[in-house]
Coordinates of C-alpha atoms and ligand atoms in Angstrom, one line a residue:
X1 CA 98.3 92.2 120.9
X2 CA 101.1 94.2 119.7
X3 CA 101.4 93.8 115.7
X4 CA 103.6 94.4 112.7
X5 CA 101.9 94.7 109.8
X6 CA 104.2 95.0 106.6
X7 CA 102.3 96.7 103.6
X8 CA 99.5 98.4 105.7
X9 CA 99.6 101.1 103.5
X10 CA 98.4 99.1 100.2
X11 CA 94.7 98.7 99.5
X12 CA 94.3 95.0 101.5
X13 CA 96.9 96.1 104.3
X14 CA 95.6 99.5 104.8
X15 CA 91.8 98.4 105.3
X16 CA 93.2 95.2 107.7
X17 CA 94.6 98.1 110.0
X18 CA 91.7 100.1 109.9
X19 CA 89.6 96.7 110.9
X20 CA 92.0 95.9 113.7
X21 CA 92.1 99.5 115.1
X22 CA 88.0 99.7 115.0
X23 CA 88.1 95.9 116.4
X24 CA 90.9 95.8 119.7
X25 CA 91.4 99.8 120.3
X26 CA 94.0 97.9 122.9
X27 CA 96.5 96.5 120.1
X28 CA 99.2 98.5 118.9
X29 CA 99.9 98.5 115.1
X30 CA 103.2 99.2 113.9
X31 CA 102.6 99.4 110.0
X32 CA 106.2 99.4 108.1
X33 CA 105.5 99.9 104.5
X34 CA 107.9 101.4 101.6
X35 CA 105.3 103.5 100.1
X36 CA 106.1 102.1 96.3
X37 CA 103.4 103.2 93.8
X38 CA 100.8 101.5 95.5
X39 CA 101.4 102.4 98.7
X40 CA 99.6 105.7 99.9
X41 CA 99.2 107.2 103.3
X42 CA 95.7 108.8 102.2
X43 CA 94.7 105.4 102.9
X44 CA 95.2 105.7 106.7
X45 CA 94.1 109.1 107.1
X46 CA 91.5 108.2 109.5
X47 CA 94.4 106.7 111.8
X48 CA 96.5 110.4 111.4
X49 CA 96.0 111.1 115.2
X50 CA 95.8 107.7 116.3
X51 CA 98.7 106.7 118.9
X52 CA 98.0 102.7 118.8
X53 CA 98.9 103.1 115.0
X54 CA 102.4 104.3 114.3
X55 CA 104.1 104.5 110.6
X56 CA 107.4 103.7 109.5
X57 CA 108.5 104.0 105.8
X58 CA 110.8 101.4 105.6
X59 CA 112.1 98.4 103.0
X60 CA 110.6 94.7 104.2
X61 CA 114.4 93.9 103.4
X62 CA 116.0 96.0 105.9
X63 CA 116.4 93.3 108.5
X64 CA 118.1 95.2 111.1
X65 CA 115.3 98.1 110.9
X66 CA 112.5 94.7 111.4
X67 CA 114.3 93.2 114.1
X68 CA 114.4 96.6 115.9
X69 CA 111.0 97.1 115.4
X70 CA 110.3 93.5 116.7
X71 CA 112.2 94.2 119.9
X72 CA 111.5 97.5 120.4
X73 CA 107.4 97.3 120.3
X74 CA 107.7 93.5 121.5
X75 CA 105.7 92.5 118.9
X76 CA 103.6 89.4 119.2
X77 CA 102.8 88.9 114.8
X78 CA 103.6 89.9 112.1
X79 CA 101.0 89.9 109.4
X80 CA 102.7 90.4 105.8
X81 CA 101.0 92.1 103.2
X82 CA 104.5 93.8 101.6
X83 CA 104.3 92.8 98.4
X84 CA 104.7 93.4 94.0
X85 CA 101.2 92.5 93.5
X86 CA 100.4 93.1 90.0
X87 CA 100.9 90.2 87.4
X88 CA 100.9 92.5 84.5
X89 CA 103.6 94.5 86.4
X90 CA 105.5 91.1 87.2
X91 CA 105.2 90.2 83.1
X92 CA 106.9 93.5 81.9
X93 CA 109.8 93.1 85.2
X94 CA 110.0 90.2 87.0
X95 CA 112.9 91.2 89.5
X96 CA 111.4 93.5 91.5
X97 CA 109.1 90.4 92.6
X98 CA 111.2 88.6 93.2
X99 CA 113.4 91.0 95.6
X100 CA 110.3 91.8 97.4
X101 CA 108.0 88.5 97.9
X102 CA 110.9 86.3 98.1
X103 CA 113.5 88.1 99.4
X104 CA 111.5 90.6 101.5
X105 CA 109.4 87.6 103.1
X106 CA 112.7 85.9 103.8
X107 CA 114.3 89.0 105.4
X108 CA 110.6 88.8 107.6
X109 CA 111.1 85.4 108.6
X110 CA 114.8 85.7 109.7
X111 CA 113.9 88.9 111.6
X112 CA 111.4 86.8 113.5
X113 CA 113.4 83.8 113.7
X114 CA 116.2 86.0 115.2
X115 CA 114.0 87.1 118.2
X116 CA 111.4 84.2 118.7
X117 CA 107.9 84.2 119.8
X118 CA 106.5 85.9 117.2
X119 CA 103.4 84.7 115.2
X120 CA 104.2 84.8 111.2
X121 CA 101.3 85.6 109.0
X122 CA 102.1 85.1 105.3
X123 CA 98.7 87.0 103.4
X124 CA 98.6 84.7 99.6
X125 CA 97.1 84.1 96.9
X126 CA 95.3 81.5 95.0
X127 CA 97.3 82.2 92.4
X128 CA 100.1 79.9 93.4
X129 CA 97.8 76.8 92.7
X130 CA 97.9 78.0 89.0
X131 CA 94.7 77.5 86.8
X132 CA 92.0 75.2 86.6
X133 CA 89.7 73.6 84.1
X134 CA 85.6 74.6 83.7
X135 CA 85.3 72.5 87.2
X136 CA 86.4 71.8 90.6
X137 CA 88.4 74.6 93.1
X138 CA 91.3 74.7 94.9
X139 CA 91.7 72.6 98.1
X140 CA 95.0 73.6 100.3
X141 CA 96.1 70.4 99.8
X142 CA 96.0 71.3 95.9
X143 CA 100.0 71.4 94.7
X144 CA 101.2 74.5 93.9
X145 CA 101.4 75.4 90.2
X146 CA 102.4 79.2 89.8
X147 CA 102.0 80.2 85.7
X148 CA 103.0 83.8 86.2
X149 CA 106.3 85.5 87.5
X150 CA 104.1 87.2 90.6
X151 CA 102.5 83.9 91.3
X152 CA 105.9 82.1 91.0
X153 CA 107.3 84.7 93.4
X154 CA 104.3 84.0 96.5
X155 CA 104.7 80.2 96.2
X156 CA 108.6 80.6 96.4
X157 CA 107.5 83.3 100.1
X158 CA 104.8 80.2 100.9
X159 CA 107.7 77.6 100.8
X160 CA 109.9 79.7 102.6
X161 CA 107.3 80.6 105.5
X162 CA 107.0 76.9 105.7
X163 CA 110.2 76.0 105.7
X164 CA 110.9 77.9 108.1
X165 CA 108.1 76.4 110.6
X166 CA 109.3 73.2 109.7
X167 CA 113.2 73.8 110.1
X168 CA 112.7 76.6 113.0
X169 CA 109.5 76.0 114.7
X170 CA 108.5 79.7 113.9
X171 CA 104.7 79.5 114.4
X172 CA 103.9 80.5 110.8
X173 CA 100.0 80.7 109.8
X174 CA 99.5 81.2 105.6
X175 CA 95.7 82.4 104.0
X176 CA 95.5 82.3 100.5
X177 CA 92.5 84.3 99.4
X178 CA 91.2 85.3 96.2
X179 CA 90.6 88.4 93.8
X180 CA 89.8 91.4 95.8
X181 CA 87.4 94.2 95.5
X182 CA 86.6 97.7 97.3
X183 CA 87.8 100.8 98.2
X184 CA 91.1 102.6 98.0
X185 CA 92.1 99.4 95.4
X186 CA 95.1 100.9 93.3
X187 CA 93.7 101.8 89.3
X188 CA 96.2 98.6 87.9
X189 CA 93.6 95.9 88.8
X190 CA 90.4 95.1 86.9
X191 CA 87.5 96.3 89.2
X192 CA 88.6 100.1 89.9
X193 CA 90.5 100.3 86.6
X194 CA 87.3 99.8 85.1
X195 CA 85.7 101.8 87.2
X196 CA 87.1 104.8 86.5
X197 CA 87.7 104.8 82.6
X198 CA 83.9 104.2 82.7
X199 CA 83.1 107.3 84.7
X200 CA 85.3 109.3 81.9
X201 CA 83.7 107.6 79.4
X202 CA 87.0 105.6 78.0
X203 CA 87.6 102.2 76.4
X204 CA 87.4 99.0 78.7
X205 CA 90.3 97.4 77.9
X206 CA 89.0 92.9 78.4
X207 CA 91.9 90.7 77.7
X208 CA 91.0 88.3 74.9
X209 CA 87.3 86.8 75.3
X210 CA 86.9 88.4 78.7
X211 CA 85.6 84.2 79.8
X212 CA 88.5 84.4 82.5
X213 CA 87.2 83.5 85.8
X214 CA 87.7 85.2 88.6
X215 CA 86.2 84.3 92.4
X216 CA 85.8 88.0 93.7
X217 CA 85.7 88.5 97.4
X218 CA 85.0 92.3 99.1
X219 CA 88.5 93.5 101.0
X220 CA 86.9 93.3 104.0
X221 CA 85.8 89.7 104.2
X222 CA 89.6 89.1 103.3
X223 CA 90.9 91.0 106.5
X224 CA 88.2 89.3 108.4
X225 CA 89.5 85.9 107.4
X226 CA 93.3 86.8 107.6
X227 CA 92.3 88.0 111.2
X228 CA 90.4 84.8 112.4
X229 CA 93.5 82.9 110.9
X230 CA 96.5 85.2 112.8
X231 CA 94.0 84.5 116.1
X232 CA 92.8 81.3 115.8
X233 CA 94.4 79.6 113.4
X234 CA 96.8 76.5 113.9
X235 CA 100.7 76.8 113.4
X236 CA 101.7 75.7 110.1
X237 CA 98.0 75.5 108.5
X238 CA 97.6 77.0 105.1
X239 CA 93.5 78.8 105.1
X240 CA 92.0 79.0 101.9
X241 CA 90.0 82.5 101.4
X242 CA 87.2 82.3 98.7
X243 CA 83.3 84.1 99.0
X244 CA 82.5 81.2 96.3
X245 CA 81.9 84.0 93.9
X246 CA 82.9 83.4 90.0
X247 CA 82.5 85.8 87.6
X248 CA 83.8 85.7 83.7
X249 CA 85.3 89.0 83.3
X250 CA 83.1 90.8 81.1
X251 CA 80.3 90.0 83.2
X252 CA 81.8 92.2 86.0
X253 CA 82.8 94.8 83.3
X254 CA 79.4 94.5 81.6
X255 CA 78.1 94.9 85.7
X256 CA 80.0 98.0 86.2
X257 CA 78.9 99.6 83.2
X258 CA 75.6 99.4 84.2
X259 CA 76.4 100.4 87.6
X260 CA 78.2 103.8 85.6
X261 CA 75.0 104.8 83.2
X262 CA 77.0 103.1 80.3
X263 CA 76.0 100.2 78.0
X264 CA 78.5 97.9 76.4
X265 CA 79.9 100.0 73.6
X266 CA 82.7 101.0 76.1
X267 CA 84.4 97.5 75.7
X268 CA 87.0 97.0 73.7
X269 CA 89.0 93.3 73.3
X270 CA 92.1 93.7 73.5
X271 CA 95.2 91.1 72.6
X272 CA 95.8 88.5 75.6
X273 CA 98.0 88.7 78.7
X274 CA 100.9 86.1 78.5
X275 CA 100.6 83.1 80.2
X276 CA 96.9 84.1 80.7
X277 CA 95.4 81.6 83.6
X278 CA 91.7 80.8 82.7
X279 CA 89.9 80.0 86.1
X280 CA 90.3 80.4 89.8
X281 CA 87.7 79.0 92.6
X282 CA 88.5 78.5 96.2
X283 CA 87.4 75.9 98.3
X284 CA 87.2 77.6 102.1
X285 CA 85.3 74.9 103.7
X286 CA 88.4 74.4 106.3
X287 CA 88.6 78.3 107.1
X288 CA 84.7 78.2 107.6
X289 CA 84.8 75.1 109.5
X290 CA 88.0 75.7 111.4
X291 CA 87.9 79.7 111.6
X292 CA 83.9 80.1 111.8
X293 CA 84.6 82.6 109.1
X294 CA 81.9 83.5 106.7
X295 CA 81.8 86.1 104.1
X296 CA 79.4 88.8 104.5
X297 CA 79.3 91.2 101.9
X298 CA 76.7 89.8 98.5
X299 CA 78.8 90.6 95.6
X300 CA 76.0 93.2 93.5
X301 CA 75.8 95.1 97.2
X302 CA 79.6 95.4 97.4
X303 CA 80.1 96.6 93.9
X304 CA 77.5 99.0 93.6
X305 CA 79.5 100.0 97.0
X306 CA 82.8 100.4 95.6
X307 CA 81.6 102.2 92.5
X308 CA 79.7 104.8 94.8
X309 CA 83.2 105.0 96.6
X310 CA 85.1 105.8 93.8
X311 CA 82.5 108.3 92.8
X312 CA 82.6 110.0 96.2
X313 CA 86.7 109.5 95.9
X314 CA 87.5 111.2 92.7
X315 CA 90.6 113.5 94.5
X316 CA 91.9 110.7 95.8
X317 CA 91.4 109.0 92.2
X318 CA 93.1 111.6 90.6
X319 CA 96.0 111.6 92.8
X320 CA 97.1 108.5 92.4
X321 CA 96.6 108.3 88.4
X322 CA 98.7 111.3 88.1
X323 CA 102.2 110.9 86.8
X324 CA 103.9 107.4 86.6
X325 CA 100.8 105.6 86.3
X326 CA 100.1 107.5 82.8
X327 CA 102.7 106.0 82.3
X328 CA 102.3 102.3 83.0
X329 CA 98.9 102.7 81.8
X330 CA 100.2 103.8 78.4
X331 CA 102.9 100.9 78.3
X332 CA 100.0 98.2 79.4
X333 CA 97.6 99.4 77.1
X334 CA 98.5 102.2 74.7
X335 CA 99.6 99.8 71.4
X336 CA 97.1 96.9 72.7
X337 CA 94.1 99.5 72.6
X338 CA 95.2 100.8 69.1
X339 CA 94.7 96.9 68.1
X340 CA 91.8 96.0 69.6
X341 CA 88.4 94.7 68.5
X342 CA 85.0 95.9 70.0
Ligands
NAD1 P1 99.1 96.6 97.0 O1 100.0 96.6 95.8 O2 97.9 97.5 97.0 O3 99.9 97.0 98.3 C1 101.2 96.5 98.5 C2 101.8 97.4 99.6 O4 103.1 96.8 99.9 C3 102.1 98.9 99.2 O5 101.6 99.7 100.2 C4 103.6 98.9 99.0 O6 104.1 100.2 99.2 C5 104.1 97.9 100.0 N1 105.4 97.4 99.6 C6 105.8 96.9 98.4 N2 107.1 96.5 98.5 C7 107.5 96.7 99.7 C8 108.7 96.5 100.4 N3 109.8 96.0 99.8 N4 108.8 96.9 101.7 C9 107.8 97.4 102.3 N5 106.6 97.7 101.8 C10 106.4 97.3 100.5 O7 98.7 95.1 97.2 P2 97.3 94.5 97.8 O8 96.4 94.2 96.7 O9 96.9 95.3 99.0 O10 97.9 93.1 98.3 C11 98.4 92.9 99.6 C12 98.9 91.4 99.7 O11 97.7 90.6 99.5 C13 99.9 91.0 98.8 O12 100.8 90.2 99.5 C14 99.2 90.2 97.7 O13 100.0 89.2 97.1 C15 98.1 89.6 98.6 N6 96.8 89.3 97.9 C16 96.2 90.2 97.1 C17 95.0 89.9 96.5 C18 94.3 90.9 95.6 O14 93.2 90.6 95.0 N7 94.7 92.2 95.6 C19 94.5 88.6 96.6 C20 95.1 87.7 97.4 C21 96.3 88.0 98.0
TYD2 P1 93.7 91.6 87.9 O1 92.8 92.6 88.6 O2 94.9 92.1 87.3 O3 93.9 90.4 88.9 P2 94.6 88.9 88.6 O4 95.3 88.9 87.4 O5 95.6 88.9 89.8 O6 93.5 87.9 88.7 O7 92.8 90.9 86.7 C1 91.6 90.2 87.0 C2 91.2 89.6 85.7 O8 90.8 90.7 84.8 C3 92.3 88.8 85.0 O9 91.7 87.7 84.3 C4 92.8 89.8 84.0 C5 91.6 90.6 83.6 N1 91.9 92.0 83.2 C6 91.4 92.5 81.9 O10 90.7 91.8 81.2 N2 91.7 93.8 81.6 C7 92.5 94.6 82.4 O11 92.7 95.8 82.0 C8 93.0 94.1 83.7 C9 93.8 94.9 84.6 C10 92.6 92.8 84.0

């Protein structure tokens, strides 16, 4: 299969390329990705030489450069990871998601539209369902409730991937999976953010109680699922993605201080994201049933993994918290650490 993947330089793009490339050395990857902040090609080094992987540093917006790239490597799919996909990010600027995940997953859709026969594979979230109560999960039939201004952004790119199967016929195919974990994940998200200030012995920054829930499931199951679905999944099926794995926050943060020689002194609780959403929990009996997908890594194996990554990664660490994400880590937490409680 000849695919597109948009994003395959992110952390969840990046390690679905290196999974497909390892799993059908036949199928060419084309891997268009803007390289923002979170996008790094020291996650593809291992794919430097390879010629069934080529690079192009290009906006998901640029039609014309999409439908080229369609034509030109007749690509079969797309898979599209492209996205803003940091809610604190989406709370302090909420255009930029919009411009990307809407309007970059409509430029995506028209580009395929435009030259037909070409699988669409939307990679979402759970987050569009919004939050739930102490019980129950999301089903896909659940109806979509997006709280934050990144969640509001993928529901509008689900409705518009499935508006265009229904008005088009484009054979579109959606997963929604939940909170991620594992290597190369970009310092902004909970698990390697975490991570790291712990090996430096810094403050843990918990929103409010830390009692959020959270479903964690390793990268890798994710691109195993997302690959099952862009293979054998029907047209115009949503997959839910979910390794039935709920944490409270601080348990993961009071995990991964054990994992770093640290006890909890480290934690500090700091004043509330906005519009905070309590609990998430996937129900992915249809992607087990339907997919024969089952999620393989056990959740203390996978993060005593990752932390041993980012201990064996600390150049690559330090590389990408240089600079601008000072920065953002000083806007996020500088006056919220100076009023928090331990
Ligand atoms: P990431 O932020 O690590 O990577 C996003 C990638 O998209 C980067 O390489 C970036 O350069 C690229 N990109 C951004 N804007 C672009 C544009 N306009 N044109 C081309 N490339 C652009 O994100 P991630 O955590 O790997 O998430 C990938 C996808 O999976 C996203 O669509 C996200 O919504 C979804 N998702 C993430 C999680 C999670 O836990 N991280 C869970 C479920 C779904
Ligand atoms: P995050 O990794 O940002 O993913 P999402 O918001 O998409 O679920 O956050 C995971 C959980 O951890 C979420 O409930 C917010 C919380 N969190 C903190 O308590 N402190 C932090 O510094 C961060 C980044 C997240």
């Amino acid at each position: 299969m000849n695919l597109l993947v948009t994003g395959g330089a992110g952390f969840i793009g990046s390690a679905f390329v290196r999974m497909v490339r390892r799993r059908r050395p036949a199928d060419l990857v084309v891997n268009l990705d803007v390289l923002t902040y979170a996008g790094n090609l020291e996650n593809l080094r291992e794919l430097e030489h390879d010629p069934k992987h080529v690079f192009v540093r290009a906006d998901i917006r640029e039609r014309a450069t999409v439908e080229q790239l369609i034509r030109g490597h007749r690509i079969e799919a797309i898979v599209n990871f492209a996205a803003e996909s940091h809610v604190d990010r989406s709370i302090q600027s909420a255009a930029p998601f919009l411009d990307t995940n809407v309007g970059g997953t409509l430029s995506l859709l028209e580009a395929a539209q435009a030259v037909g026969g070409v699988r669409f594979l939307q990679v979402s979230t759970d987050e569009v369902y919004g939050s739930l109560g102490a019980t129950g999960a999301f089903e896909e039939t659940t109806p979509l409730a997006p709280r934050s201004p990144y969640s509001a952004s993928k529901a509008a790119a689900d409705c518009f991937a499935m508006a265009f199967h229904h008005t088009h016929g484009l054979d579109v195919v959606i997963t929604r999976c939940s909170n991620n974990y594992g290597p190369y994940q970009f310092p902004e998200k909970l698990i390697p953010l975490m991570i790291l200030n712990a090996f430096e012995g810094l403050p843990l920054p918990v929103y409010g109680d830390g009692l959020q829930v959270r479903d964690w499931i390793h990268v890798d199951d994710h691109c195993d699922a997302i690959d099952r679905a862009l293979t054998g999944g029907k047209s115009g099926e949503v997959y839910n993605v979910g390794a039935e794995n709920e944490r409270p926050n601080v348990d993961v943060v009071k995990a991964i201080l054990a994992l770093t020689g640290h006890d909890d002194s480290l934690i500090r609780h700091v004043p509330d994201r906005p519009g905070h959403d309590r609990r998430y929990a996937m129900d992915a009996r249809k992607a087990r049933e339907q997919l024969g997908w089952r999620p393989q890594r056990d959740f203390a194996q996978g993060l005593a993994e990752t932390v041993a990554w980012y201990r064996g990664n600390g150049a690559w660490a330090g590389r990408v918290r240089s600079g601008a994400y000072r920065d953002y880590y000083e806007r996020q937490y500088g006056d919220r650490l100076a009023r928090a409680a331990r």
